[in-house]
Amino acid sequence: MHAVRRVSLHVAPGEIVALIGANGAGKTTLLSAISGVLRASAGEIVFDGHDIAREKPERIVRLGLTQVPERRLVFGPLSVEDNLLLGAYSRFTRRQVEADLREMYAMFPVLLDRRRQQAAALSGGEQQMLAIARALMARPRCLLLDEPGMAWRRRSARRFSSVWPPCGRTGGLPCFWSSRNAKSALAIADRGYVLETGRVLVSGTSEELLANRDVRRAYLGREREN
């Protein structure tokens, strides 16, 4: 069974691109194929001019492409700081790793306060911050975020966007962000793709998708009558 078929998409430097779709649309499968966790049976996955469709995940991380998995998947028995250091396992310069560790604590102050605690003791939102910070410790050149907003379901898009300044135009780091919440994702993203049963149904700028009648009906609730 092919969960994703004939999908063509791209992200440019400094862009945040949203992948919108319901459960089972193929979002996680697509991101996992890009990161090498799943092997694509056909087609190309081009990163920085190189086809990485047959590369192993650890090689893809070293090339600069890092995924933050759905449900965070932090190492619960380990401390917060040990989780962060694991994100830098492929790097060898201790001074740079220590500098990046300080940067993560500055970006996510709650992690500094809890750096000696087990990751399992963190709240869902705090674990999401840890998962993102762990990915950033690898110094990626492209970030894949799989349903990161689930831990902040009750918080605003403005609050969520404030915890990852390296992404998008502010920091220059390109990012694919998958989400079921079209309104929150498109409030932050520059462009978006809507996936349905493994295919791209529609794509466009965030403004275009928010104005699209089909997208509004399917993902933003029933469209109000004018």
JSON list of C-alpha atoms in Angstrom, two decimals:
[
{"chain": "A", "resi": 1, "resn": "MET", "atom": "CA", "xyz": [0.00, 0.00, 0.00]},
{"chain": "A", "resi": 2, "resn": "HIS", "atom": "CA", "xyz": [1.36, 3.41, -1.00]},
{"chain": "A", "resi": 3, "resn": "ALA", "atom": "CA", "xyz": [0.35, 5.96, 1.64]},
{"chain": "A", "resi": 4, "resn": "VAL", "atom": "CA", "xyz": [1.72, 8.93, -0.35]},
{"chain": "A", "resi": 5, "resn": "ARG", "atom": "CA", "xyz": [1.61, 9.14, -4.13]},
{"chain": "A", "resi": 6, "resn": "ARG", "atom": "CA", "xyz": [2.71, 11.71, -6.74]},
{"chain": "A", "resi": 7, "resn": "VAL", "atom": "CA", "xyz": [3.49, 14.39, -4.19]},
{"chain": "A", "resi": 8, "resn": "SER", "atom": "CA", "xyz": [5.67, 17.29, -5.29]},
{"chain": "A", "resi": 9, "resn": "LEU", "atom": "CA", "xyz": [6.54, 20.05, -2.85]},
{"chain": "A", "resi": 10, "resn": "HIS", "atom": "CA", "xyz": [9.42, 22.29, -1.86]},
{"chain": "A", "resi": 11, "resn": "VAL", "atom": "CA", "xyz": [10.62, 24.68, 0.82]},
{"chain": "A", "resi": 12, "resn": "ALA", "atom": "CA", "xyz": [12.91, 27.62, 0.10]},
{"chain": "A", "resi": 13, "resn": "PRO", "atom": "CA", "xyz": [15.52, 29.11, 2.45]},
{"chain": "A", "resi": 14, "resn": "GLY", "atom": "CA", "xyz": [13.83, 31.08, 5.21]},
{"chain": "A", "resi": 15, "resn": "GLU", "atom": "CA", "xyz": [10.36, 29.68, 4.51]},
{"chain": "A", "resi": 16, "resn": "ILE", "atom": "CA", "xyz": [7.90, 27.98, 6.83]},
{"chain": "A", "resi": 17, "resn": "VAL", "atom": "CA", "xyz": [5.71, 25.60, 4.83]},
{"chain": "A", "resi": 18, "resn": "ALA", "atom": "CA", "xyz": [2.64, 23.97, 6.40]},
{"chain": "A", "resi": 19, "resn": "LEU", "atom": "CA", "xyz": [1.42, 20.48, 5.54]},
{"chain": "A", "resi": 20, "resn": "ILE", "atom": "CA", "xyz": [-2.29, 20.44, 6.36]},
{"chain": "A", "resi": 21, "resn": "GLY", "atom": "CA", "xyz": [-4.41, 17.32, 6.52]},
{"chain": "A", "resi": 22, "resn": "ALA", "atom": "CA", "xyz": [-6.65, 15.13, 8.63]},
{"chain": "A", "resi": 23, "resn": "ASN", "atom": "CA", "xyz": [-5.51, 11.95, 10.37]},
{"chain": "A", "resi": 24, "resn": "GLY", "atom": "CA", "xyz": [-4.41, 9.43, 7.75]},
{"chain": "A", "resi": 25, "resn": "ALA", "atom": "CA", "xyz": [-3.75, 12.05, 5.08]},
{"chain": "A", "resi": 26, "resn": "GLY", "atom": "CA", "xyz": [-0.07, 11.05, 4.83]},
{"chain": "A", "resi": 27, "resn": "LYS", "atom": "CA", "xyz": [1.63, 13.89, 6.69]},
{"chain": "A", "resi": 28, "resn": "THR", "atom": "CA", "xyz": [3.76, 11.75, 9.03]},
{"chain": "A", "resi": 29, "resn": "THR", "atom": "CA", "xyz": [4.56, 9.27, 6.27]},
{"chain": "A", "resi": 30, "resn": "LEU", "atom": "CA", "xyz": [5.73, 12.09, 4.02]},
{"chain": "A", "resi": 31, "resn": "LEU", "atom": "CA", "xyz": [7.98, 13.67, 6.65]},
{"chain": "A", "resi": 32, "resn": "SER", "atom": "CA", "xyz": [9.36, 10.26, 7.65]},
{"chain": "A", "resi": 33, "resn": "ALA", "atom": "CA", "xyz": [10.23, 9.53, 4.03]},
{"chain": "A", "resi": 34, "resn": "ILE", "atom": "CA", "xyz": [12.05, 12.87, 3.75]},
{"chain": "A", "resi": 35, "resn": "SER", "atom": "CA", "xyz": [14.06, 12.16, 6.91]},
{"chain": "A", "resi": 36, "resn": "GLY", "atom": "CA", "xyz": [14.87, 8.59, 5.84]},
{"chain": "A", "resi": 37, "resn": "VAL", "atom": "CA", "xyz": [12.93, 6.88, 8.63]},
{"chain": "A", "resi": 38, "resn": "LEU", "atom": "CA", "xyz": [10.76, 5.35, 5.89]},
{"chain": "A", "resi": 39, "resn": "ARG", "atom": "CA", "xyz": [12.19, 4.37, 2.51]},
{"chain": "A", "resi": 40, "resn": "ALA", "atom": "CA", "xyz": [10.44, 5.83, -0.52]},
{"chain": "A", "resi": 41, "resn": "SER", "atom": "CA", "xyz": [9.70, 3.19, -3.16]},
{"chain": "A", "resi": 42, "resn": "ALA", "atom": "CA", "xyz": [10.04, 5.66, -6.03]},
{"chain": "A", "resi": 43, "resn": "GLY", "atom": "CA", "xyz": [10.79, 9.28, -6.83]},
{"chain": "A", "resi": 44, "resn": "GLU", "atom": "CA", "xyz": [13.40, 11.76, -5.65]},
{"chain": "A", "resi": 45, "resn": "ILE", "atom": "CA", "xyz": [13.93, 13.63, -2.40]},
{"chain": "A", "resi": 46, "resn": "VAL", "atom": "CA", "xyz": [16.38, 16.43, -3.14]},
{"chain": "A", "resi": 47, "resn": "PHE", "atom": "CA", "xyz": [18.12, 18.32, -0.36]},
{"chain": "A", "resi": 48, "resn": "ASP", "atom": "CA", "xyz": [20.77, 20.92, -1.16]},
{"chain": "A", "resi": 49, "resn": "GLY", "atom": "CA", "xyz": [21.05, 19.57, -4.69]},
{"chain": "A", "resi": 50, "resn": "HIS", "atom": "CA", "xyz": [21.53, 15.92, -3.67]},
{"chain": "A", "resi": 51, "resn": "ASP", "atom": "CA", "xyz": [19.05, 13.06, -3.94]},
{"chain": "A", "resi": 52, "resn": "ILE", "atom": "CA", "xyz": [18.74, 11.66, -0.39]},
{"chain": "A", "resi": 53, "resn": "ALA", "atom": "CA", "xyz": [15.92, 9.19, -1.09]},
{"chain": "A", "resi": 54, "resn": "ARG", "atom": "CA", "xyz": [18.21, 6.20, -0.50]},
{"chain": "A", "resi": 55, "resn": "GLU", "atom": "CA", "xyz": [20.31, 7.66, 2.31]},
{"chain": "A", "resi": 56, "resn": "LYS", "atom": "CA", "xyz": [20.18, 6.37, 5.88]},
{"chain": "A", "resi": 57, "resn": "PRO", "atom": "CA", "xyz": [18.57, 8.61, 8.54]},
{"chain": "A", "resi": 58, "resn": "GLU", "atom": "CA", "xyz": [21.86, 9.23, 10.38]},
{"chain": "A", "resi": 59, "resn": "ARG", "atom": "CA", "xyz": [23.47, 10.37, 7.14]},
{"chain": "A", "resi": 60, "resn": "ILE", "atom": "CA", "xyz": [20.54, 12.70, 6.45]},
{"chain": "A", "resi": 61, "resn": "VAL", "atom": "CA", "xyz": [20.90, 14.27, 9.92]},
{"chain": "A", "resi": 62, "resn": "ARG", "atom": "CA", "xyz": [24.58, 14.91, 9.25]},
{"chain": "A", "resi": 63, "resn": "LEU", "atom": "CA", "xyz": [23.66, 16.56, 5.96]},
{"chain": "A", "resi": 64, "resn": "GLY", "atom": "CA", "xyz": [21.53, 19.04, 7.94]},
{"chain": "A", "resi": 65, "resn": "LEU", "atom": "CA", "xyz": [17.94, 17.77, 7.84]},
{"chain": "A", "resi": 66, "resn": "THR", "atom": "CA", "xyz": [16.36, 16.97, 11.22]},
{"chain": "A", "resi": 67, "resn": "GLN", "atom": "CA", "xyz": [12.88, 15.77, 12.18]},
{"chain": "A", "resi": 68, "resn": "VAL", "atom": "CA", "xyz": [10.94, 16.47, 15.38]},
{"chain": "A", "resi": 69, "resn": "PRO", "atom": "CA", "xyz": [8.62, 13.44, 15.57]},
{"chain": "A", "resi": 70, "resn": "GLU", "atom": "CA", "xyz": [4.96, 13.47, 16.50]},
{"chain": "A", "resi": 71, "resn": "ARG", "atom": "CA", "xyz": [4.32, 12.94, 20.23]},
{"chain": "A", "resi": 72, "resn": "ARG", "atom": "CA", "xyz": [7.79, 14.36, 20.95]},
{"chain": "A", "resi": 73, "resn": "LEU", "atom": "CA", "xyz": [9.50, 11.02, 21.79]},
{"chain": "A", "resi": 74, "resn": "VAL", "atom": "CA", "xyz": [11.89, 12.42, 24.37]},
{"chain": "A", "resi": 75, "resn": "PHE", "atom": "CA", "xyz": [14.01, 10.00, 26.40]},
{"chain": "A", "resi": 76, "resn": "GLY", "atom": "CA", "xyz": [11.96, 10.01, 29.61]},
{"chain": "A", "resi": 77, "resn": "PRO", "atom": "CA", "xyz": [14.47, 8.44, 32.05]},
{"chain": "A", "resi": 78, "resn": "LEU", "atom": "CA", "xyz": [17.24, 10.83, 30.98]},
{"chain": "A", "resi": 79, "resn": "SER", "atom": "CA", "xyz": [17.64, 14.36, 32.22]},
{"chain": "A", "resi": 80, "resn": "VAL", "atom": "CA", "xyz": [16.60, 17.35, 30.16]},
{"chain": "A", "resi": 81, "resn": "GLU", "atom": "CA", "xyz": [20.23, 18.25, 29.57]},
{"chain": "A", "resi": 82, "resn": "ASP", "atom": "CA", "xyz": [21.17, 14.71, 28.50]},
{"chain": "A", "resi": 83, "resn": "ASN", "atom": "CA", "xyz": [18.31, 14.79, 25.97]},
{"chain": "A", "resi": 84, "resn": "LEU", "atom": "CA", "xyz": [19.71, 18.02, 24.54]},
{"chain": "A", "resi": 85, "resn": "LEU", "atom": "CA", "xyz": [23.24, 16.62, 24.34]},
{"chain": "A", "resi": 86, "resn": "LEU", "atom": "CA", "xyz": [21.93, 13.59, 22.44]},
{"chain": "A", "resi": 87, "resn": "GLY", "atom": "CA", "xyz": [20.73, 16.00, 19.77]},
{"chain": "A", "resi": 88, "resn": "ALA", "atom": "CA", "xyz": [24.36, 16.97, 19.19]},
{"chain": "A", "resi": 89, "resn": "TYR", "atom": "CA", "xyz": [25.68, 13.40, 19.00]},
{"chain": "A", "resi": 90, "resn": "SER", "atom": "CA", "xyz": [26.93, 13.85, 15.43]},
{"chain": "A", "resi": 91, "resn": "ARG", "atom": "CA", "xyz": [29.00, 16.92, 16.32]},
{"chain": "A", "resi": 92, "resn": "PHE", "atom": "CA", "xyz": [32.51, 16.85, 17.72]},
{"chain": "A", "resi": 93, "resn": "THR", "atom": "CA", "xyz": [33.38, 20.38, 18.85]},
{"chain": "A", "resi": 94, "resn": "ARG", "atom": "CA", "xyz": [32.70, 20.55, 22.58]},
{"chain": "A", "resi": 95, "resn": "ARG", "atom": "CA", "xyz": [32.95, 24.34, 22.74]},
{"chain": "A", "resi": 96, "resn": "GLN", "atom": "CA", "xyz": [30.29, 24.79, 20.04]},
{"chain": "A", "resi": 97, "resn": "VAL", "atom": "CA", "xyz": [28.01, 22.24, 21.68]},
{"chain": "A", "resi": 98, "resn": "GLU", "atom": "CA", "xyz": [28.27, 24.05, 25.01]},
{"chain": "A", "resi": 99, "resn": "ALA", "atom": "CA", "xyz": [27.54, 27.37, 23.30]},
{"chain": "A", "resi": 100, "resn": "ASP", "atom": "CA", "xyz": [24.48, 25.89, 21.59]},
{"chain": "A", "resi": 101, "resn": "LEU", "atom": "CA", "xyz": [23.33, 24.43, 24.90]},
{"chain": "A", "resi": 102, "resn": "ARG", "atom": "CA", "xyz": [23.39, 27.91, 26.41]},
{"chain": "A", "resi": 103, "resn": "GLU", "atom": "CA", "xyz": [21.47, 29.22, 23.40]},
{"chain": "A", "resi": 104, "resn": "MET", "atom": "CA", "xyz": [18.75, 26.58, 23.86]},
{"chain": "A", "resi": 105, "resn": "TYR", "atom": "CA", "xyz": [18.40, 27.51, 27.52]},
{"chain": "A", "resi": 106, "resn": "ALA", "atom": "CA", "xyz": [18.10, 31.16, 26.55]},
{"chain": "A", "resi": 107, "resn": "MET", "atom": "CA", "xyz": [15.44, 30.29, 23.97]},
{"chain": "A", "resi": 108, "resn": "PHE", "atom": "CA", "xyz": [13.55, 27.95, 26.32]},
{"chain": "A", "resi": 109, "resn": "PRO", "atom": "CA", "xyz": [14.19, 29.21, 29.90]},
{"chain": "A", "resi": 110, "resn": "VAL", "atom": "CA", "xyz": [11.96, 26.52, 31.43]},
{"chain": "A", "resi": 111, "resn": "LEU", "atom": "CA", "xyz": [14.43, 23.88, 30.22]},
{"chain": "A", "resi": 112, "resn": "LEU", "atom": "CA", "xyz": [17.22, 25.61, 32.12]},
{"chain": "A", "resi": 113, "resn": "ASP", "atom": "CA", "xyz": [15.14, 25.51, 35.29]},
{"chain": "A", "resi": 114, "resn": "ARG", "atom": "CA", "xyz": [14.48, 21.79, 34.77]},
{"chain": "A", "resi": 115, "resn": "ARG", "atom": "CA", "xyz": [17.78, 20.73, 33.22]},
{"chain": "A", "resi": 116, "resn": "ARG", "atom": "CA", "xyz": [18.51, 18.15, 35.97]},
{"chain": "A", "resi": 117, "resn": "GLN", "atom": "CA", "xyz": [15.00, 16.69, 36.00]},
{"chain": "A", "resi": 118, "resn": "GLN", "atom": "CA", "xyz": [13.97, 13.59, 34.10]},
{"chain": "A", "resi": 119, "resn": "ALA", "atom": "CA", "xyz": [12.34, 14.47, 30.80]},
{"chain": "A", "resi": 120, "resn": "ALA", "atom": "CA", "xyz": [9.34, 12.30, 31.72]},
{"chain": "A", "resi": 121, "resn": "ALA", "atom": "CA", "xyz": [8.51, 14.75, 34.53]},
{"chain": "A", "resi": 122, "resn": "LEU", "atom": "CA", "xyz": [7.94, 17.64, 32.09]},
{"chain": "A", "resi": 123, "resn": "SER", "atom": "CA", "xyz": [4.51, 18.71, 30.93]},
{"chain": "A", "resi": 124, "resn": "GLY", "atom": "CA", "xyz": [3.47, 18.02, 27.35]},
{"chain": "A", "resi": 125, "resn": "GLY", "atom": "CA", "xyz": [4.30, 21.56, 26.26]},
{"chain": "A", "resi": 126, "resn": "GLU", "atom": "CA", "xyz": [7.67, 21.45, 28.00]},
{"chain": "A", "resi": 127, "resn": "GLN", "atom": "CA", "xyz": [8.47, 18.11, 26.35]},
{"chain": "A", "resi": 128, "resn": "GLN", "atom": "CA", "xyz": [7.63, 19.68, 22.99]},
{"chain": "A", "resi": 129, "resn": "MET", "atom": "CA", "xyz": [10.06, 22.51, 23.70]},
{"chain": "A", "resi": 130, "resn": "LEU", "atom": "CA", "xyz": [12.67, 19.90, 24.62]},
{"chain": "A", "resi": 131, "resn": "ALA", "atom": "CA", "xyz": [12.08, 17.95, 21.41]},
{"chain": "A", "resi": 132, "resn": "ILE", "atom": "CA", "xyz": [12.47, 21.09, 19.28]},
{"chain": "A", "resi": 133, "resn": "ALA", "atom": "CA", "xyz": [15.56, 22.20, 21.20]},
{"chain": "A", "resi": 134, "resn": "ARG", "atom": "CA", "xyz": [17.08, 18.73, 20.87]},
{"chain": "A", "resi": 135, "resn": "ALA", "atom": "CA", "xyz": [16.60, 18.90, 17.09]},
{"chain": "A", "resi": 136, "resn": "LEU", "atom": "CA", "xyz": [18.15, 22.37, 16.96]},
{"chain": "A", "resi": 137, "resn": "MET", "atom": "CA", "xyz": [21.21, 21.04, 18.81]},
{"chain": "A", "resi": 138, "resn": "ALA", "atom": "CA", "xyz": [22.06, 19.17, 15.61]},
{"chain": "A", "resi": 139, "resn": "ARG", "atom": "CA", "xyz": [22.39, 22.55, 13.86]},
{"chain": "A", "resi": 140, "resn": "PRO", "atom": "CA", "xyz": [19.97, 21.61, 11.06]},
{"chain": "A", "resi": 141, "resn": "ARG", "atom": "CA", "xyz": [19.70, 23.46, 7.78]},
{"chain": "A", "resi": 142, "resn": "CYS", "atom": "CA", "xyz": [16.08, 22.33, 7.43]},
{"chain": "A", "resi": 143, "resn": "LEU", "atom": "CA", "xyz": [13.66, 21.33, 10.19]},
{"chain": "A", "resi": 144, "resn": "LEU", "atom": "CA", "xyz": [10.73, 18.92, 9.91]},
{"chain": "A", "resi": 145, "resn": "LEU", "atom": "CA", "xyz": [8.09, 19.41, 12.62]},
{"chain": "A", "resi": 146, "resn": "ASP", "atom": "CA", "xyz": [5.41, 16.71, 12.89]},
{"chain": "A", "resi": 147, "resn": "GLU", "atom": "CA", "xyz": [2.30, 18.02, 14.68]},
{"chain": "A", "resi": 148, "resn": "PRO", "atom": "CA", "xyz": [4.26, 20.25, 17.08]},
{"chain": "A", "resi": 149, "resn": "GLY", "atom": "CA", "xyz": [1.19, 22.28, 18.03]},
{"chain": "A", "resi": 150, "resn": "MET", "atom": "CA", "xyz": [-0.59, 19.38, 19.72]},
{"chain": "A", "resi": 151, "resn": "ALA", "atom": "CA", "xyz": [1.13, 20.15, 23.03]},
{"chain": "A", "resi": 152, "resn": "TRP", "atom": "CA", "xyz": [-0.04, 23.77, 22.80]},
{"chain": "A", "resi": 153, "resn": "ARG", "atom": "CA", "xyz": [-3.58, 23.02, 21.75]},
{"chain": "A", "resi": 154, "resn": "ARG", "atom": "CA", "xyz": [-5.03, 25.66, 24.06]},
{"chain": "A", "resi": 155, "resn": "ARG", "atom": "CA", "xyz": [-2.46, 28.31, 23.37]},
{"chain": "A", "resi": 156, "resn": "SER", "atom": "CA", "xyz": [-2.44, 30.90, 20.64]},
{"chain": "A", "resi": 157, "resn": "ALA", "atom": "CA", "xyz": [-0.43, 30.71, 17.44]},
{"chain": "A", "resi": 158, "resn": "ARG", "atom": "CA", "xyz": [1.40, 33.82, 18.61]},
{"chain": "A", "resi": 159, "resn": "ARG", "atom": "CA", "xyz": [2.59, 32.03, 21.77]},
{"chain": "A", "resi": 160, "resn": "PHE", "atom": "CA", "xyz": [3.62, 28.98, 19.77]},
{"chain": "A", "resi": 161, "resn": "SER", "atom": "CA", "xyz": [5.57, 30.96, 17.17]},
{"chain": "A", "resi": 162, "resn": "SER", "atom": "CA", "xyz": [7.50, 32.76, 19.89]},
{"chain": "A", "resi": 163, "resn": "VAL", "atom": "CA", "xyz": [9.27, 29.59, 21.06]},
{"chain": "A", "resi": 164, "resn": "TRP", "atom": "CA", "xyz": [11.10, 28.83, 17.83]},
{"chain": "A", "resi": 165, "resn": "PRO", "atom": "CA", "xyz": [12.66, 32.04, 16.48]},
{"chain": "A", "resi": 166, "resn": "PRO", "atom": "CA", "xyz": [15.32, 30.24, 14.36]},
{"chain": "A", "resi": 167, "resn": "CYS", "atom": "CA", "xyz": [12.65, 29.23, 11.82]},
{"chain": "A", "resi": 168, "resn": "GLY", "atom": "CA", "xyz": [11.34, 31.24, 8.92]},
{"chain": "A", "resi": 169, "resn": "ARG", "atom": "CA", "xyz": [12.26, 34.76, 7.96]},
{"chain": "A", "resi": 170, "resn": "THR", "atom": "CA", "xyz": [13.36, 35.70, 11.49]},
{"chain": "A", "resi": 171, "resn": "GLY", "atom": "CA", "xyz": [16.15, 33.13, 11.79]},
{"chain": "A", "resi": 172, "resn": "GLY", "atom": "CA", "xyz": [16.47, 31.89, 8.20]},
{"chain": "A", "resi": 173, "resn": "LEU", "atom": "CA", "xyz": [15.94, 28.19, 8.98]},
{"chain": "A", "resi": 174, "resn": "PRO", "atom": "CA", "xyz": [13.51, 26.57, 6.49]},
{"chain": "A", "resi": 175, "resn": "CYS", "atom": "CA", "xyz": [10.84, 24.44, 8.07]},
{"chain": "A", "resi": 176, "resn": "PHE", "atom": "CA", "xyz": [8.14, 21.94, 7.09]},
{"chain": "A", "resi": 177, "resn": "TRP", "atom": "CA", "xyz": [5.39, 21.88, 9.70]},
{"chain": "A", "resi": 178, "resn": "SER", "atom": "CA", "xyz": [2.62, 19.26, 9.57]},
{"chain": "A", "resi": 179, "resn": "SER", "atom": "CA", "xyz": [-0.62, 20.00, 11.35]},
{"chain": "A", "resi": 180, "resn": "ARG", "atom": "CA", "xyz": [-4.30, 19.15, 11.53]},
{"chain": "A", "resi": 181, "resn": "ASN", "atom": "CA", "xyz": [-4.98, 22.69, 12.75]},
{"chain": "A", "resi": 182, "resn": "ALA", "atom": "CA", "xyz": [-5.04, 24.72, 9.56]},
{"chain": "A", "resi": 183, "resn": "LYS", "atom": "CA", "xyz": [-5.81, 28.02, 11.24]},
{"chain": "A", "resi": 184, "resn": "SER", "atom": "CA", "xyz": [-2.82, 27.92, 13.61]},
{"chain": "A", "resi": 185, "resn": "ALA", "atom": "CA", "xyz": [-0.42, 26.54, 11.02]},
{"chain": "A", "resi": 186, "resn": "LEU", "atom": "CA", "xyz": [-1.33, 29.00, 8.29]},
{"chain": "A", "resi": 187, "resn": "ALA", "atom": "CA", "xyz": [-1.14, 31.91, 10.75]},
{"chain": "A", "resi": 188, "resn": "ILE", "atom": "CA", "xyz": [2.60, 31.19, 11.00]},
{"chain": "A", "resi": 189, "resn": "ALA", "atom": "CA", "xyz": [3.48, 29.61, 7.63]},
{"chain": "A", "resi": 190, "resn": "ASP", "atom": "CA", "xyz": [4.37, 31.41, 4.42]},
{"chain": "A", "resi": 191, "resn": "ARG", "atom": "CA", "xyz": [2.84, 28.74, 2.19]},
{"chain": "A", "resi": 192, "resn": "GLY", "atom": "CA", "xyz": [0.97, 25.49, 2.60]},
{"chain": "A", "resi": 193, "resn": "TYR", "atom": "CA", "xyz": [-0.04, 22.21, 1.02]},
{"chain": "A", "resi": 194, "resn": "VAL", "atom": "CA", "xyz": [-3.29, 20.41, 1.83]},
{"chain": "A", "resi": 195, "resn": "LEU", "atom": "CA", "xyz": [-2.90, 16.62, 1.79]},
{"chain": "A", "resi": 196, "resn": "GLU", "atom": "CA", "xyz": [-5.80, 14.24, 1.36]},
{"chain": "A", "resi": 197, "resn": "THR", "atom": "CA", "xyz": [-5.39, 10.44, 1.16]},
{"chain": "A", "resi": 198, "resn": "GLY", "atom": "CA", "xyz": [-1.73, 10.77, 0.23]},
{"chain": "A", "resi": 199, "resn": "ARG", "atom": "CA", "xyz": [-2.07, 13.40, -2.49]},
{"chain": "A", "resi": 200, "resn": "VAL", "atom": "CA", "xyz": [-1.76, 17.17, -2.64]},
{"chain": "A", "resi": 201, "resn": "LEU", "atom": "CA", "xyz": [-5.30, 18.48, -2.93]},
{"chain": "A", "resi": 202, "resn": "VAL", "atom": "CA", "xyz": [-4.44, 22.18, -3.12]},
{"chain": "A", "resi": 203, "resn": "SER", "atom": "CA", "xyz": [-1.46, 24.43, -2.44]},
{"chain": "A", "resi": 204, "resn": "GLY", "atom": "CA", "xyz": [-0.78, 28.13, -2.22]},
{"chain": "A", "resi": 205, "resn": "THR", "atom": "CA", "xyz": [0.23, 30.97, 0.05]},
{"chain": "A", "resi": 206, "resn": "SER", "atom": "CA", "xyz": [-1.25, 31.03, 3.52]},
{"chain": "A", "resi": 207, "resn": "GLU", "atom": "CA", "xyz": [-3.53, 33.88, 2.51]},
{"chain": "A", "resi": 208, "resn": "GLU", "atom": "CA", "xyz": [-4.78, 31.94, -0.53]},
{"chain": "A", "resi": 209, "resn": "LEU", "atom": "CA", "xyz": [-5.48, 28.80, 1.48]},
{"chain": "A", "resi": 210, "resn": "LEU", "atom": "CA", "xyz": [-7.26, 30.69, 4.26]},
{"chain": "A", "resi": 211, "resn": "ALA", "atom": "CA", "xyz": [-9.49, 32.24, 1.61]},
{"chain": "A", "resi": 212, "resn": "ASN", "atom": "CA", "xyz": [-10.12, 28.95, -0.23]},
{"chain": "A", "resi": 213, "resn": "ARG", "atom": "CA", "xyz": [-13.75, 27.87, 0.24]},
{"chain": "A", "resi": 214, "resn": "ASP", "atom": "CA", "xyz": [-12.96, 24.13, 0.28]},
{"chain": "A", "resi": 215, "resn": "VAL", "atom": "CA", "xyz": [-10.18, 24.57, 2.82]},
{"chain": "A", "resi": 216, "resn": "ARG", "atom": "CA", "xyz": [-12.41, 26.75, 4.98]},
{"chain": "A", "resi": 217, "resn": "ARG", "atom": "CA", "xyz": [-15.19, 24.17, 4.99]},
{"chain": "A", "resi": 218, "resn": "ALA", "atom": "CA", "xyz": [-12.93, 21.18, 5.64]},
{"chain": "A", "resi": 219, "resn": "TYR", "atom": "CA", "xyz": [-10.45, 22.61, 8.14]},
{"chain": "A", "resi": 220, "resn": "LEU", "atom": "CA", "xyz": [-11.76, 25.90, 9.49]},
{"chain": "A", "resi": 221, "resn": "GLY", "atom": "CA", "xyz": [-15.35, 24.97, 10.24]},
{"chain": "A", "resi": 222, "resn": "ARG", "atom": "CA", "xyz": [-18.48, 25.76, 8.29]},
{"chain": "A", "resi": 223, "resn": "GLU", "atom": "CA", "xyz": [-18.08, 28.92, 6.24]},
{"chain": "A", "resi": 224, "resn": "ARG", "atom": "CA", "xyz": [-20.26, 31.75, 7.42]},
{"chain": "A", "resi": 225, "resn": "GLU", "atom": "CA", "xyz": [-22.79, 33.19, 5.08]},
{"chain": "A", "resi": 226, "resn": "ASN", "atom": "CA", "xyz": [-21.97, 36.70, 3.90]}
]
